[in-house]
XYZ file of C-alpha atoms in Angstrom:
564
model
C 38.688 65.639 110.063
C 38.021 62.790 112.354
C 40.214 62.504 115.529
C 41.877 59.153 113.962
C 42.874 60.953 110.552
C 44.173 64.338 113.063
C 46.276 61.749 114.698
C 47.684 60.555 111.607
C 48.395 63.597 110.474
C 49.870 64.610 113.517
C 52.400 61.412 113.439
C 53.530 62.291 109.854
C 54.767 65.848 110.773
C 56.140 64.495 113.755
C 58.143 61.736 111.673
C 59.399 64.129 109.318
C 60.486 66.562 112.533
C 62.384 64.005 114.212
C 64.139 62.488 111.861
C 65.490 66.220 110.528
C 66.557 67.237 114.424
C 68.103 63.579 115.100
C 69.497 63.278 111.343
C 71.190 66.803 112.343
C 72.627 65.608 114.867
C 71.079 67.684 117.039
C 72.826 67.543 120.662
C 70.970 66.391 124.083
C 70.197 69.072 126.275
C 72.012 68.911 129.469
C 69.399 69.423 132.844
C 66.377 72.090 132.585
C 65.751 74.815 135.201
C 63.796 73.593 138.016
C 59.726 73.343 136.907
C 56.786 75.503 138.506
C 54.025 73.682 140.089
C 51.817 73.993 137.893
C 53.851 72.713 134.667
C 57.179 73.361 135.122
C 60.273 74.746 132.228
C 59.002 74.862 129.053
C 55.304 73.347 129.963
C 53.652 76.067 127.534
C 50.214 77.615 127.794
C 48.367 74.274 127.518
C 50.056 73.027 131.371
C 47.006 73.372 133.353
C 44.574 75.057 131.437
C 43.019 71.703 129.820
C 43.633 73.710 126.730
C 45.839 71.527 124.702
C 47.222 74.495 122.678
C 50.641 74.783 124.734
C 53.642 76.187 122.561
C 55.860 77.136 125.108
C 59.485 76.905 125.196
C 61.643 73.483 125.059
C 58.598 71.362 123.530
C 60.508 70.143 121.031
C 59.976 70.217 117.352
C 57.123 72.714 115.914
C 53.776 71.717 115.765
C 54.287 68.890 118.372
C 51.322 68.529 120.700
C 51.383 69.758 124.239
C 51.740 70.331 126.662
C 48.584 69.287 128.287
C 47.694 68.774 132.158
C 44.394 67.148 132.725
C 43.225 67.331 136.935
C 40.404 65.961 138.798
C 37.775 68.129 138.015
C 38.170 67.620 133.671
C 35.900 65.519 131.965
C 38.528 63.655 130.691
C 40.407 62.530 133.685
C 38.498 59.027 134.335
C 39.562 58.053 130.821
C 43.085 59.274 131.539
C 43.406 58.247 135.169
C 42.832 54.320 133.934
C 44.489 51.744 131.879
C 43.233 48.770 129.967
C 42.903 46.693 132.732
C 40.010 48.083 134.182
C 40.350 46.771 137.645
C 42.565 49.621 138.508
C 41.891 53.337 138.679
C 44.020 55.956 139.671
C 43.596 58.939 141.450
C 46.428 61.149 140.818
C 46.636 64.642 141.033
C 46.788 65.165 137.570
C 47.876 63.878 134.182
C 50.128 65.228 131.706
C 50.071 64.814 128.029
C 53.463 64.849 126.233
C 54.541 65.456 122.938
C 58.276 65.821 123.006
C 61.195 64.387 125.174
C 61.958 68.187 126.513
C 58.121 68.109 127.600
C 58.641 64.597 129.686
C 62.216 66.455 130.896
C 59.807 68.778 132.342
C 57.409 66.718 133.762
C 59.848 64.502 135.730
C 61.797 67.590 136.857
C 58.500 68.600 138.569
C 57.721 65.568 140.128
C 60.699 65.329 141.930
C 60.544 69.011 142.962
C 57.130 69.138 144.309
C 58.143 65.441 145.910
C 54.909 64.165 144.002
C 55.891 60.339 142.726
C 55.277 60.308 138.938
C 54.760 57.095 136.786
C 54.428 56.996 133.002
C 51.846 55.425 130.737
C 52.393 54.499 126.881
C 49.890 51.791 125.591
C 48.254 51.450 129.263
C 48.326 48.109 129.217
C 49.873 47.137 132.228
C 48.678 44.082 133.822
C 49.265 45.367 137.921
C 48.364 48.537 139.743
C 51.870 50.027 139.034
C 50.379 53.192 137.112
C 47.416 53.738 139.203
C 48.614 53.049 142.794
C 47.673 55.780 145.400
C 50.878 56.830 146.141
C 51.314 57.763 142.312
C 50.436 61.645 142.107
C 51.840 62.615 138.508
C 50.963 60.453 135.559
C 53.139 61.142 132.457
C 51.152 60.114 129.546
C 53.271 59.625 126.459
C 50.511 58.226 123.957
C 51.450 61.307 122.070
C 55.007 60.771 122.019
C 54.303 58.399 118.583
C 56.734 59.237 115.895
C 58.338 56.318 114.114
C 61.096 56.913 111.182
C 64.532 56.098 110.029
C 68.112 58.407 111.405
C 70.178 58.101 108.793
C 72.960 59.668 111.228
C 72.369 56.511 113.639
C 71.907 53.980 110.340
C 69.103 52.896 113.015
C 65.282 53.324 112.836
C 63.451 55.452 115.707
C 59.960 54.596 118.063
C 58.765 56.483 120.072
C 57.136 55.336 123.629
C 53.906 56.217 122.735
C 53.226 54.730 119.239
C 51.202 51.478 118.977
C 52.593 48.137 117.953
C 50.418 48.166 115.020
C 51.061 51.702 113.447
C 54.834 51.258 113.740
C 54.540 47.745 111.573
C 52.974 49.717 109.380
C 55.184 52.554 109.324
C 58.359 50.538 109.039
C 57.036 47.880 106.148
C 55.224 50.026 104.177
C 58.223 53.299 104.435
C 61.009 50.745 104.075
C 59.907 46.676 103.916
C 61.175 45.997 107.269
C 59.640 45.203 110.748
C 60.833 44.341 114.425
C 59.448 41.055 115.972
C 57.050 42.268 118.417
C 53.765 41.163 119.781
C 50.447 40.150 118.164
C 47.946 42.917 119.961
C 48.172 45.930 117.776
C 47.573 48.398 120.765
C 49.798 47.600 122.746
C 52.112 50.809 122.912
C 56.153 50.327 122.321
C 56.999 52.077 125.705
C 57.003 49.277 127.789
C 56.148 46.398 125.185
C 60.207 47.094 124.351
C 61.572 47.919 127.656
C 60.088 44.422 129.182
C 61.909 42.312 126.458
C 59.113 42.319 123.579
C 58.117 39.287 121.851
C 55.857 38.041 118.992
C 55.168 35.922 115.907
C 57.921 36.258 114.185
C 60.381 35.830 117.561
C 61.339 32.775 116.443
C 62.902 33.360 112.888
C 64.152 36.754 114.173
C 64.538 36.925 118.139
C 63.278 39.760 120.626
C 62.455 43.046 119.958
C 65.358 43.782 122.607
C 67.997 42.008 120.594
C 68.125 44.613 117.610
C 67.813 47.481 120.712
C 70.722 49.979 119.021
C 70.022 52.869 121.390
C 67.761 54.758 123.942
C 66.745 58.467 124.396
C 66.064 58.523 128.360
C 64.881 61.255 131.039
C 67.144 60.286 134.257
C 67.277 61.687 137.590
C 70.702 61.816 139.401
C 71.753 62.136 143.079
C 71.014 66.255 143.293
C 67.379 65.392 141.680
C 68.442 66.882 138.603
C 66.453 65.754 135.702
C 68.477 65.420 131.973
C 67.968 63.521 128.900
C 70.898 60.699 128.048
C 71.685 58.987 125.126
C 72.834 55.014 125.082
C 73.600 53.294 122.445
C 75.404 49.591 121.950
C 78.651 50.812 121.021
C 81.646 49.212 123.096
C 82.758 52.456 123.146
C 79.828 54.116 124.429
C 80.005 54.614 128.281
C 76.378 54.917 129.172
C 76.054 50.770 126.999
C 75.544 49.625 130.272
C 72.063 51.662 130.804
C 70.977 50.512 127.073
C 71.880 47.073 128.588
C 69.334 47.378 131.608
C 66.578 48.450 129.355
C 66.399 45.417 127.212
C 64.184 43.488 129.435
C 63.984 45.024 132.954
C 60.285 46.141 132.562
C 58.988 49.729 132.699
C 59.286 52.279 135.500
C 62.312 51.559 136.768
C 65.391 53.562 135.602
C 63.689 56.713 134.212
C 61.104 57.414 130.964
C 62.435 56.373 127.642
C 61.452 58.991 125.038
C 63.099 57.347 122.125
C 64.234 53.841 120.972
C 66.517 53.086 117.949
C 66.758 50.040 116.347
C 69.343 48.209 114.089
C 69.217 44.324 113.666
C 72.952 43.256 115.355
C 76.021 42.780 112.732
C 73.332 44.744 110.290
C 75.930 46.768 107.657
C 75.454 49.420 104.978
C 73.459 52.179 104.840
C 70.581 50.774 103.042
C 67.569 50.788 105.361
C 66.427 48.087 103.660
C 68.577 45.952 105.295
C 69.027 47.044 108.843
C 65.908 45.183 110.222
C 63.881 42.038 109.458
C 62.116 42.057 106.478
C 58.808 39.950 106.850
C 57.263 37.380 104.942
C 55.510 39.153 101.725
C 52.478 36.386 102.583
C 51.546 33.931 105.521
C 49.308 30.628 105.305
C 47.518 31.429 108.977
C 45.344 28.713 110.217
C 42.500 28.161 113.318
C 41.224 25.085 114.188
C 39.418 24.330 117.537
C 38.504 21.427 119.495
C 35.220 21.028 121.118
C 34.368 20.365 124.977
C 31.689 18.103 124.548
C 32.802 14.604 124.843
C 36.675 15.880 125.322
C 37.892 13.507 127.935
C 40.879 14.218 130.274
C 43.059 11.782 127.882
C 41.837 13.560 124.692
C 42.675 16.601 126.535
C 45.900 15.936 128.078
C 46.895 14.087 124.433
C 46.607 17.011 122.865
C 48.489 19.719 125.416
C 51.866 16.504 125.907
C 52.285 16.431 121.836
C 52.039 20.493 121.248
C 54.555 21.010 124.347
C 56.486 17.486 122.801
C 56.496 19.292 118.902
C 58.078 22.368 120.131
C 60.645 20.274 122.444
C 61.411 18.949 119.158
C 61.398 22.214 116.508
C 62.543 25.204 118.745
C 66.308 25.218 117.579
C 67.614 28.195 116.133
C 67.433 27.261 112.234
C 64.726 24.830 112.699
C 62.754 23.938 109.364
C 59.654 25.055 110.998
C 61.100 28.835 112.645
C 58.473 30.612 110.285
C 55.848 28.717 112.119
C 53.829 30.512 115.445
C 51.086 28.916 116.817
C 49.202 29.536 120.431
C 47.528 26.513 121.868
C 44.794 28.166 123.445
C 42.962 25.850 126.342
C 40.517 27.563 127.425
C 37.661 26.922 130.487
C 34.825 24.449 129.534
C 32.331 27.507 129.753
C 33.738 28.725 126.088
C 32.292 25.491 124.273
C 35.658 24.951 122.586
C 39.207 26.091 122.839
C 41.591 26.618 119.519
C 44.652 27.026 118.097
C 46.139 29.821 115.787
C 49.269 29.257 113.576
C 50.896 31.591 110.646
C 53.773 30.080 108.702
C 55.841 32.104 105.767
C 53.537 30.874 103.121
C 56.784 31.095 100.642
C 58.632 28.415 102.423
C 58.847 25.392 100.779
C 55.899 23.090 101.080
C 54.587 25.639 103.744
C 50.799 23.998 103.684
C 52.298 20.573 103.857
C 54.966 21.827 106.786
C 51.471 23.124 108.765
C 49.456 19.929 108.127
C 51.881 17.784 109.692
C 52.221 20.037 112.338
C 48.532 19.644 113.036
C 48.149 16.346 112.754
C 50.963 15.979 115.027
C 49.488 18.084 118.244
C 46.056 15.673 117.352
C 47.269 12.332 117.076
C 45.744 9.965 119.391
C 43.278 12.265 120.738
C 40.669 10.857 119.100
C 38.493 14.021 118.592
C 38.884 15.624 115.419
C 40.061 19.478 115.242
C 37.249 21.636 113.134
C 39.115 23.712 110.578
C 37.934 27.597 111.405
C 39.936 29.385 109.296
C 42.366 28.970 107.049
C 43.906 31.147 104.413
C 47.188 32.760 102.814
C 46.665 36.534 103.294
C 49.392 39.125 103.027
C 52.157 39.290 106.028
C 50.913 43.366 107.151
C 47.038 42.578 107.295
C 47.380 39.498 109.108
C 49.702 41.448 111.502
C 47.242 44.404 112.048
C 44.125 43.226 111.450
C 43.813 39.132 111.521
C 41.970 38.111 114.006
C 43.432 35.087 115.198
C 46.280 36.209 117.610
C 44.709 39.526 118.897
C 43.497 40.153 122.504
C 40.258 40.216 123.695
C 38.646 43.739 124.287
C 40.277 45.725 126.768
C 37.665 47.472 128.051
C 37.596 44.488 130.518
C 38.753 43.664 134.051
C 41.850 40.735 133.826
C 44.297 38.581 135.757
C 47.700 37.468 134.427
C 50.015 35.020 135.167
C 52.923 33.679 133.254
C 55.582 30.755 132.703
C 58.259 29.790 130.472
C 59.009 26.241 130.240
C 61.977 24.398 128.741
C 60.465 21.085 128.063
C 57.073 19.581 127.530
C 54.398 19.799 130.072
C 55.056 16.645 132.695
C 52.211 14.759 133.372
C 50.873 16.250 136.616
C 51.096 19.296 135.038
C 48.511 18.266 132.376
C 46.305 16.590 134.670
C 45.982 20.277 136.623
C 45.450 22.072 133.053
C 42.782 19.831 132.920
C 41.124 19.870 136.509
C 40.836 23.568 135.950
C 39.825 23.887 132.811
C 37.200 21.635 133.366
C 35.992 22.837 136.719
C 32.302 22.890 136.770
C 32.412 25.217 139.653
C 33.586 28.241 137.695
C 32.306 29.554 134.322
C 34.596 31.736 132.733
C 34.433 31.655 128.776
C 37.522 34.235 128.328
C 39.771 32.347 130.891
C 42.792 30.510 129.456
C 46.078 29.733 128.934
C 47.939 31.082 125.835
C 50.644 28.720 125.321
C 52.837 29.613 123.091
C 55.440 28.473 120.161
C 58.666 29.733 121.366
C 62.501 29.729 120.978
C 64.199 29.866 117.697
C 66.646 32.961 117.598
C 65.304 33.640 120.665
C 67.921 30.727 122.095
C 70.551 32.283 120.005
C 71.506 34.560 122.489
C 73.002 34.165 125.400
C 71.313 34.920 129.367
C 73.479 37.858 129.771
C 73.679 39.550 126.347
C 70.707 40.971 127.283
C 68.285 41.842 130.610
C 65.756 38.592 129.465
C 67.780 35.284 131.248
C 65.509 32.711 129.307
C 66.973 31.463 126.666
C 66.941 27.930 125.956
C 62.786 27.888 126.543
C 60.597 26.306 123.930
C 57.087 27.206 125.338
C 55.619 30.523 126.767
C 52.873 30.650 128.875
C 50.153 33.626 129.376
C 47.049 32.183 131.925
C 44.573 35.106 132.001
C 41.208 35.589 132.783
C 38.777 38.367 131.728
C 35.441 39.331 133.261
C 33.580 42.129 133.353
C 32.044 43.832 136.989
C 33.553 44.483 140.391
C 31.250 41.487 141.633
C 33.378 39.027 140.055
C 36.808 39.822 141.183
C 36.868 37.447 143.654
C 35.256 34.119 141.822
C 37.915 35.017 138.928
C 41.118 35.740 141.139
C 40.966 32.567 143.303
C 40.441 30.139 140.277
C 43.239 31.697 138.515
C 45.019 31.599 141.333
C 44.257 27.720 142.595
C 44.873 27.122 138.960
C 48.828 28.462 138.685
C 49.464 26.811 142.207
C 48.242 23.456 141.264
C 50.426 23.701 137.940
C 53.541 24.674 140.012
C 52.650 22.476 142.895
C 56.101 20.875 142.906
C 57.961 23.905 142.906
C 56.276 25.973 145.579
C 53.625 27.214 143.525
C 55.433 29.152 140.660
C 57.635 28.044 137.960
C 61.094 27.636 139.748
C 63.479 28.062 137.135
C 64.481 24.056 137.129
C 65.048 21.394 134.341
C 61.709 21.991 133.195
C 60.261 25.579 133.731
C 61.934 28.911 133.525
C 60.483 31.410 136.023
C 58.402 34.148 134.460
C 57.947 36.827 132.338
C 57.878 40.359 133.490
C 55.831 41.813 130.682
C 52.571 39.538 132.174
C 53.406 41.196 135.628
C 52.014 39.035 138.734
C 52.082 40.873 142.105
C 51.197 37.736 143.401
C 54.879 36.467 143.030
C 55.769 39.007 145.778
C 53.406 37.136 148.709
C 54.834 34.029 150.372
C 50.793 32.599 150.361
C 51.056 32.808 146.641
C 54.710 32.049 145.870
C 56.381 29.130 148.225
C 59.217 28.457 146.287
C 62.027 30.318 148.720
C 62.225 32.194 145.023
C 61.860 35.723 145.216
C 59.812 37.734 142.228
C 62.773 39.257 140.556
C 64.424 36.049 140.597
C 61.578 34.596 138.835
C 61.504 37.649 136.424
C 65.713 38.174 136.018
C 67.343 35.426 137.104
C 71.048 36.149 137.607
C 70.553 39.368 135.853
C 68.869 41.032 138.622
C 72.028 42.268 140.307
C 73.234 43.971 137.344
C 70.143 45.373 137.075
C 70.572 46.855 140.433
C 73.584 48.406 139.907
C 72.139 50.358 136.706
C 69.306 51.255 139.931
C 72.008 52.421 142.131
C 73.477 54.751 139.040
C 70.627 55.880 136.958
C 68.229 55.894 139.448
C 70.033 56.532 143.157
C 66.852 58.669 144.461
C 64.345 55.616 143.169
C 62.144 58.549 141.912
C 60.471 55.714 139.493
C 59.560 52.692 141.557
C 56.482 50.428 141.739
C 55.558 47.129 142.913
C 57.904 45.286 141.023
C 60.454 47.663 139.995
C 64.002 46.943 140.192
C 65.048 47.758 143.719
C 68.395 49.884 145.077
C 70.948 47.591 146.398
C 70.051 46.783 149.496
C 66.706 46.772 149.395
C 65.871 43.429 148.392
């Protein structure tokens, strides 16, 4: 069997473990015994042997993998010591493979004894340094951790940190019909894709990912630097709701390592899965056209970006006629040739082709360059989630910059003109560098700032600037135009998106260390300002309680009060 069909495998027996144990009702343990060096309570023969066979005690249910800890001097430690972003490599001194929450228990437990910092990795797609910093000397790798399934005890469906975006649509439509609005790149693994707030194409008919968050399974570490496992769940009765509250949007590696998320749409009754989360279009009518560069002119150009950001101004309301429809305007440098837009509507909707024709010939009117029809095509709702190729990312094997905005109105005009003097730079070739912009709002402005971690919430656009390239040797040409770029956007507001009457800060997902530096952010607005808004305090109390020996900090991690 191939490695993809032993994974598979693997993630069925794991489903049907986890659901028995949680369906059971199977209690938390309390703290573990304090772990050896060299892989701690209940690390099993696999902890440091590079063996992968482990079976020791407290690994959780049977026949889950690990534990496994890769060092230095194994052959598979430069994959392991790297995320997608390939700008960063770590050098920790080792990492460990988990397949249970008792396994991660262990693994934190150690860290803090042996005083080694530990971080945790799920999809590895984090944008910064945060995993791979050299002060990070234990990297817990949860890709394992990948079990998605229903707890009938919870009336809530269970992910796991470590499964991808992609195999737990398919797990929860094609079990039980039902999906959570999450984001277009199937890879992307739920660990921190949830924790940060989670968005997608179907955000605007259903919300965030965070805003049918029932519950979290959590590895803390208190005061003593006692590791334990918590449960938090939304009830008003519960009193850990208010550390369930500070994961639904505070970004990863922060509070401690979530091991298990449950989910139940809010207000969702009856015990019929069925009807506890979104169920998703059976079909969608997905569309790409592009535009070409040749002979686009700076008032074709800016025509085009004023009536996409004036459209969604217009059709972001929560129960808009057009909340099935998700496009990304996607302006991209000169050096591509072309730059294009994607858009899926619920192809049962009435008149859904005639709803996405107008919208087209809306964001072209008055451009006067015609759009080229690349695709389009009804195709059924799971394959154009997984495999469609219209809203995926680019290959990660790449080196990438990320910025971010969200903006509450249409782009003003200087605005556009920068978009433009960028994007048409003839100093800089870049054909994978542009800005994803982004049809947003719908039940995502249904909630209110505080019901969850995520302030913005009355936003109709959200931005993504990124640029890929591939060798060492062009770090710097790529940084500084990305960076010039975003400054001469924000140039009114200090450089960044000042949350204002028309942008929003930013999104912490698309982390920017670059919002920390007063040369790159002059706004007098601090990063987690930008990121939280109002929020942030709350957030540091959760800190000061979940966390009060910041044993999981980074860059842009939620700080102890007091310390900024």
């Amino acid at each position: 069997m191939n490695e993809s069909g032993a994974r598979r495998r693997y993630s069925r027996r794991q489903v049907v473990a986890g659901a028995a144990a949680v369906g059971a009702g199977v209690a938390l343990t309390g703290p573990v015994g304090r772990a050896s060096a060299d892989g701690g309570a209940g690390a099993g023969t696999g902890a440091g042997t590079g063996t992968g066979t482990g079976t020791g005690t407290g690994t959780g249910a049977p026949g889950a993998f690990g534990p496994l800890t890769v060092r230095p001097s194994d052959r598979r430690y430069a994959d392991l010591a790297r995320g997608a972003n390939r700008r960063w490599t770590g050098t920790p001194d080792a990492v460990r493979l988990v397949g249970s929450a008792d396994q991660v228990l262990a693994a934190v437990q150690e860290a803090v004894d042996t005083g080694r910092k530990p971080a945790v990795r799920s999809g590895g797609h984090c944008y910064e340094d945060f995993v791979t910093s050299d002060d990070v000397r234990l990297v817990i790798d949860t890709s394992f951790l990948d079990a998605v399934g229903y707890d009938p005890a919870r009336r809530a469906f269970f992910i796991e940190p470590g499964a991808r975006l992609g195999d737990v649509y398919r797990a929860l439509y094609k079990g039980w019909g039902v999906t959570v609005p999450g984001g277009t790149c199937p890879t992307v693994g739920a660990g921190g894709h949830i924790v940060g707030g989670g968005y997608g194409a179907l955000s605007r008919l259903h919300g965030l990912v965070v805003d049918h968050l029932y519950g979290i399974e959590a590895v803390v570490v208190d005061a003593n630097g006692t590791a334990r496992k918590v449960l938090a769940t939304r009830e008003e009765n519960d009193p850990l709701r208010e550390l369930l509250w500070a994961h639904t949007g505070a970004g990863g590696g922060s509070l401690g390592v979530v091991t298990r998320y449950w989910m139940r749409a809010p207000g969702a009754g009856g015990t019929d899965p069925a009807g506890l989360l979104p169920q998703p279009p059976s079909e969608l009518l997905v569309s790409t056209v592009s535009w070409p560069w040749e002979g686009m002119t700076e008032a074709a150009f800016c025509t085009i970006l004023r009536n996409y950001g004036r459209w969604c101004e217009r059709n972001s309301a929560p129960g808009s006629p057009y909340a099935s429809l998700f496009s990304q305007l996607k302006p991209a440098h000169r050096s591509a040739g072309s730059f294009s837009m994607t858009t899926q509507i619920d192809a049962s909707v009435p008149d859904a082709a005639g709803l996405l024709d107008a919208f087209l010939a809306e964001v072209g009117r008055g451009a006067g360059i015609a759009h080229r029809v690349d695709d389009r095509r009804t195709i059924p709702w799971l394959h154009a989630t997984t495999s469609w190729p219209g809203f995926t990312a680019p290959d990660t094997t790449m080196r990438f910059k990320a910025k971010s905005a969200y903006m509450r109105k249409g782009f003003p005009e200087e605005q556009l003109k920068a978009f433009y003097r960028h994007l048409a730079r003839d100093d800089f070739s870049g054909p994978m560098s542009l800005v994803m912009i982004s049809a947003y709002g719908g039940r995502v402005n249904a909630v209110s700032a505080g019901d969850t971690a995520v302030p913005q919430r009355d936003s109709v656009m959200k931005l993504h600037y990124v640029t890929f390239w591939q060798d060492a040797a062009g770090d710097a040409r790529h940084l500084a135009w990305i960076r010039e770029f975003y400054q001469d956007v924000y140039a009114a507001s200090g450089g960044v998106p000042r949350p204002g009457d028309v942008t929003d800060g930013c999104f912490v997902n698309y982390a920017d260390a670059d919002l920390n530096e007063a040369r790159w952010n002059g706004s007098g607005v601090p990063w987690h300002e930008l990121y939280f808004k109002g929020n942030y305090r709350r957030l540091q109390a959760a800190k000061a309680r979940w966390d009060p020996r910041d044993v999981f900090r980074h860059g842009q991690s939620v700080r102890l009060p007091g310390r900024g």
